[in-house]
Amino acid sequence: MQTQAYALALFKEHDRQATADAISGLWAARRSRQDLLKAPAPPHLSMILDEAVIRRPIGGPMVMREQLALLVGLADTPSTVMQVLPFRHGEHPLLGGSLTIFTFSGGTAAAYEESIGTGTLLESSEAVDKRRRDYDRLRAHALPPRMSRGLIKEAMEALSV
């Protein structure tokens, strides 16, 4: 859930020697995944963001404000729920990367863990169940969507433009 300017800033910082074509390709792939949420029957998406995501300025104040505005709009829609895990919670089992859990219509599930340079697809029910428990625990400690939206707006207002 990233704006183009925000994603490009991340891509450029991650690999300062990447060509414009390589970065453009990364953005195209990310944008195509986001387009799924605009489909007539979008998938349901639940996100928990670490507070660092909304506090660390990426790409400068204007880029960050645009990014935060996008997140505010995703906090609670018919197909998305977004929550923020506040700093005060401290460490948690999903610190250090991102986790995506896919639940398919037949009831099967898979988990995808990603860090800065790698990704791992987990398909065993034991591994997916553990990640789901970790996610559920995180969700229990995250702010509700309305409070998350308020925290994001507060972060937006704190940015000097």
C-alpha positions as YAML, in Angstrom:
chain: A
units: angstrom
residues:
- id: 1
  name: MET
  ca: [0.00, 0.00, 0.00]
- id: 2
  name: GLN
  ca: [2.46, 2.55, -1.23]
- id: 3
  name: THR
  ca: [2.24, 5.60, -3.42]
- id: 4
  name: GLN
  ca: [4.51, 5.67, -6.43]
- id: 5
  name: ALA
  ca: [6.78, 8.38, -5.01]
- id: 6
  name: TYR
  ca: [7.11, 6.56, -1.68]
- id: 7
  name: ALA
  ca: [7.88, 3.20, -3.33]
- id: 8
  name: LEU
  ca: [10.41, 4.78, -5.71]
- id: 9
  name: ALA
  ca: [12.21, 6.42, -2.77]
- id: 10
  name: LEU
  ca: [12.43, 3.02, -1.05]
- id: 11
  name: PHE
  ca: [13.62, 1.23, -4.19]
- id: 12
  name: LYS
  ca: [16.29, 3.86, -4.88]
- id: 13
  name: GLU
  ca: [17.58, 3.76, -1.31]
- id: 14
  name: HIS
  ca: [17.66, -0.04, -1.23]
- id: 15
  name: ASP
  ca: [19.82, -0.23, -4.36]
- id: 16
  name: ARG
  ca: [21.52, 3.04, -5.19]
- id: 17
  name: GLN
  ca: [23.02, 1.48, -8.32]
- id: 18
  name: ALA
  ca: [19.71, 0.24, -9.74]
- id: 19
  name: THR
  ca: [18.88, 1.48, -13.22]
- id: 20
  name: ALA
  ca: [15.77, 3.53, -13.93]
- id: 21
  name: ASP
  ca: [14.40, 0.55, -15.89]
- id: 22
  name: ALA
  ca: [14.91, -1.81, -12.94]
- id: 23
  name: ILE
  ca: [13.19, 0.58, -10.56]
- id: 24
  name: SER
  ca: [10.36, 1.10, -13.05]
- id: 25
  name: GLY
  ca: [9.89, -2.67, -13.24]
- id: 26
  name: LEU
  ca: [9.71, -2.96, -9.46]
- id: 27
  name: TRP
  ca: [7.07, -0.23, -9.34]
- id: 28
  name: ALA
  ca: [5.04, -1.86, -12.12]
- id: 29
  name: ALA
  ca: [4.95, -5.14, -10.18]
- id: 30
  name: ARG
  ca: [3.90, -3.41, -6.97]
- id: 31
  name: ARG
  ca: [1.25, -1.33, -8.74]
- id: 32
  name: SER
  ca: [-0.25, -4.41, -10.40]
- id: 33
  name: ARG
  ca: [-0.71, -6.03, -6.97]
- id: 34
  name: GLN
  ca: [-2.40, -2.86, -5.70]
- id: 35
  name: ASP
  ca: [-4.75, -2.89, -8.68]
- id: 36
  name: LEU
  ca: [-6.31, -6.07, -7.27]
- id: 37
  name: LEU
  ca: [-7.84, -3.96, -4.49]
- id: 38
  name: LYS
  ca: [-9.67, -1.87, -7.08]
- id: 39
  name: ALA
  ca: [-11.24, -4.89, -8.80]
- id: 40
  name: PRO
  ca: [-15.04, -5.30, -8.80]
- id: 41
  name: ALA
  ca: [-14.70, -8.07, -6.18]
- id: 42
  name: PRO
  ca: [-11.52, -7.12, -4.30]
- id: 43
  name: PRO
  ca: [-9.86, -9.48, -1.85]
- id: 44
  name: HIS
  ca: [-10.25, -8.72, 1.83]
- id: 45
  name: LEU
  ca: [-7.10, -7.17, 3.27]
- id: 46
  name: SER
  ca: [-6.16, -6.78, 6.91]
- id: 47
  name: MET
  ca: [-2.92, -4.91, 7.66]
- id: 48
  name: ILE
  ca: [-0.98, -4.14, 10.81]
- id: 49
  name: LEU
  ca: [1.68, -1.48, 10.43]
- id: 50
  name: ASP
  ca: [4.43, -0.89, 12.93]
- id: 51
  name: GLU
  ca: [4.36, 2.73, 14.08]
- id: 52
  name: ALA
  ca: [7.81, 3.18, 12.53]
- id: 53
  name: VAL
  ca: [6.13, 2.98, 9.10]
- id: 54
  name: ILE
  ca: [4.17, 6.15, 9.76]
- id: 55
  name: ARG
  ca: [6.91, 8.00, 11.68]
- id: 56
  name: ARG
  ca: [10.01, 7.42, 9.53]
- id: 57
  name: PRO
  ca: [10.02, 10.11, 6.82]
- id: 58
  name: ILE
  ca: [10.61, 8.53, 3.42]
- id: 59
  name: GLY
  ca: [11.18, 10.66, 0.31]
- id: 60
  name: GLY
  ca: [10.73, 13.98, 2.10]
- id: 61
  name: PRO
  ca: [7.70, 15.64, 3.73]
- id: 62
  name: MET
  ca: [5.51, 15.91, 0.62]
- id: 63
  name: VAL
  ca: [6.03, 12.26, -0.36]
- id: 64
  name: MET
  ca: [5.41, 11.14, 3.21]
- id: 65
  name: ARG
  ca: [2.22, 13.19, 3.56]
- id: 66
  name: GLU
  ca: [0.88, 11.66, 0.35]
- id: 67
  name: GLN
  ca: [1.74, 8.18, 1.63]
- id: 68
  name: LEU
  ca: [0.06, 8.78, 4.97]
- id: 69
  name: ALA
  ca: [-3.04, 10.17, 3.24]
- id: 70
  name: LEU
  ca: [-3.29, 6.90, 1.30]
- id: 71
  name: LEU
  ca: [-3.08, 4.90, 4.53]
- id: 72
  name: VAL
  ca: [-5.76, 7.02, 6.23]
- id: 73
  name: GLY
  ca: [-8.12, 6.06, 3.43]
- id: 74
  name: LEU
  ca: [-7.46, 2.34, 3.95]
- id: 75
  name: ALA
  ca: [-8.04, 2.24, 7.70]
- id: 76
  name: ASP
  ca: [-11.58, 0.91, 7.48]
- id: 77
  name: THR
  ca: [-13.28, 0.23, 4.15]
- id: 78
  name: PRO
  ca: [-15.58, -2.58, 3.02]
- id: 79
  name: SER
  ca: [-12.54, -4.59, 1.90]
- id: 80
  name: THR
  ca: [-9.64, -3.24, 4.02]
- id: 81
  name: VAL
  ca: [-8.83, -2.90, 7.68]
- id: 82
  name: MET
  ca: [-5.61, -1.23, 8.72]
- id: 83
  name: GLN
  ca: [-4.25, -0.97, 12.25]
- id: 84
  name: VAL
  ca: [-1.10, 0.50, 13.74]
- id: 85
  name: LEU
  ca: [0.96, -1.31, 16.37]
- id: 86
  name: PRO
  ca: [2.24, 1.50, 18.62]
- id: 87
  name: PHE
  ca: [5.88, 1.77, 19.68]
- id: 88
  name: ARG
  ca: [4.89, 1.33, 23.32]
- id: 89
  name: HIS
  ca: [4.08, -2.33, 22.64]
- id: 90
  name: GLY
  ca: [7.77, -3.13, 22.25]
- id: 91
  name: GLU
  ca: [9.13, -6.25, 20.59]
- id: 92
  name: HIS
  ca: [6.94, -8.76, 18.83]
- id: 93
  name: PRO
  ca: [7.39, -12.03, 16.91]
- id: 94
  name: LEU
  ca: [7.01, -10.43, 13.46]
- id: 95
  name: LEU
  ca: [9.63, -7.72, 13.94]
- id: 96
  name: GLY
  ca: [12.17, -7.61, 11.13]
- id: 97
  name: GLY
  ca: [10.07, -8.15, 8.03]
- id: 98
  name: SER
  ca: [6.61, -8.42, 6.63]
- id: 99
  name: LEU
  ca: [4.13, -11.25, 6.67]
- id: 100
  name: THR
  ca: [1.33, -11.94, 4.22]
- id: 101
  name: ILE
  ca: [-1.18, -14.69, 4.88]
- id: 102
  name: PHE
  ca: [-3.23, -15.82, 1.92]
- id: 103
  name: THR
  ca: [-6.48, -17.63, 2.66]
- id: 104
  name: PHE
  ca: [-7.96, -19.24, -0.43]
- id: 105
  name: SER
  ca: [-11.62, -19.96, -1.15]
- id: 106
  name: GLY
  ca: [-11.14, -23.70, -0.58]
- id: 107
  name: GLY
  ca: [-9.95, -23.06, 2.97]
- id: 108
  name: THR
  ca: [-6.26, -23.64, 2.34]
- id: 109
  name: ALA
  ca: [-3.73, -21.01, 3.32]
- id: 110
  name: ALA
  ca: [-0.14, -20.00, 2.67]
- id: 111
  name: ALA
  ca: [2.14, -17.48, 4.32]
- id: 112
  name: TYR
  ca: [4.79, -15.32, 2.69]
- id: 113
  name: GLU
  ca: [7.53, -13.77, 4.80]
- id: 114
  name: GLU
  ca: [9.64, -11.02, 3.30]
- id: 115
  name: SER
  ca: [12.66, -9.07, 4.48]
- id: 116
  name: ILE
  ca: [14.73, -6.47, 2.69]
- id: 117
  name: GLY
  ca: [16.24, -8.86, 0.17]
- id: 118
  name: THR
  ca: [14.51, -12.21, 0.51]
- id: 119
  name: GLY
  ca: [11.11, -13.83, 0.60]
- id: 120
  name: THR
  ca: [9.93, -17.26, 1.74]
- id: 121
  name: LEU
  ca: [6.67, -18.98, 0.87]
- id: 122
  name: LEU
  ca: [5.37, -21.24, 3.65]
- id: 123
  name: GLU
  ca: [2.75, -23.81, 2.76]
- id: 124
  name: SER
  ca: [2.80, -26.36, 5.58]
- id: 125
  name: SER
  ca: [-0.23, -26.04, 7.82]
- id: 126
  name: GLU
  ca: [1.98, -25.96, 10.93]
- id: 127
  name: ALA
  ca: [4.05, -23.04, 9.65]
- id: 128
  name: VAL
  ca: [0.99, -21.12, 8.44]
- id: 129
  name: ASP
  ca: [-0.85, -21.74, 11.73]
- id: 130
  name: LYS
  ca: [2.10, -20.37, 13.72]
- id: 131
  name: ARG
  ca: [2.25, -17.22, 11.58]
- id: 132
  name: ARG
  ca: [-1.51, -16.79, 11.91]
- id: 133
  name: ARG
  ca: [-1.21, -17.01, 15.73]
- id: 134
  name: ASP
  ca: [1.60, -14.43, 15.64]
- id: 135
  name: TYR
  ca: [-0.54, -12.15, 13.48]
- id: 136
  name: ASP
  ca: [-3.58, -12.59, 15.74]
- id: 137
  name: ARG
  ca: [-1.50, -11.70, 18.79]
- id: 138
  name: LEU
  ca: [-0.20, -8.60, 17.03]
- id: 139
  name: ARG
  ca: [-3.72, -7.58, 16.03]
- id: 140
  name: ALA
  ca: [-4.82, -7.90, 19.66]
- id: 141
  name: HIS
  ca: [-2.19, -5.32, 20.66]
- id: 142
  name: ALA
  ca: [-2.68, -2.96, 17.70]
- id: 143
  name: LEU
  ca: [-4.83, 0.14, 17.84]
- id: 144
  name: PRO
  ca: [-8.36, -0.17, 16.42]
- id: 145
  name: PRO
  ca: [-8.82, 1.26, 12.90]
- id: 146
  name: ARG
  ca: [-10.34, 4.57, 14.08]
- id: 147
  name: MET
  ca: [-7.49, 5.19, 16.55]
- id: 148
  name: SER
  ca: [-4.96, 4.09, 13.92]
- id: 149
  name: ARG
  ca: [-6.41, 6.63, 11.49]
- id: 150
  name: GLY
  ca: [-6.07, 9.32, 14.19]
- id: 151
  name: LEU
  ca: [-2.43, 8.40, 14.85]
- id: 152
  name: ILE
  ca: [-1.64, 8.57, 11.13]
- id: 153
  name: LYS
  ca: [-3.30, 11.98, 10.86]
- id: 154
  name: GLU
  ca: [-1.25, 13.13, 13.82]
- id: 155
  name: ALA
  ca: [1.93, 11.96, 12.05]
- id: 156
  name: MET
  ca: [0.83, 13.83, 8.90]
- id: 157
  name: GLU
  ca: [0.32, 17.05, 10.83]
- id: 158
  name: ALA
  ca: [3.74, 16.73, 12.45]
- id: 159
  name: LEU
  ca: [5.45, 16.79, 9.04]
- id: 160
  name: SER
  ca: [6.66, 20.25, 8.06]
- id: 161
  name: VAL
  ca: [6.15, 21.01, 4.40]
...
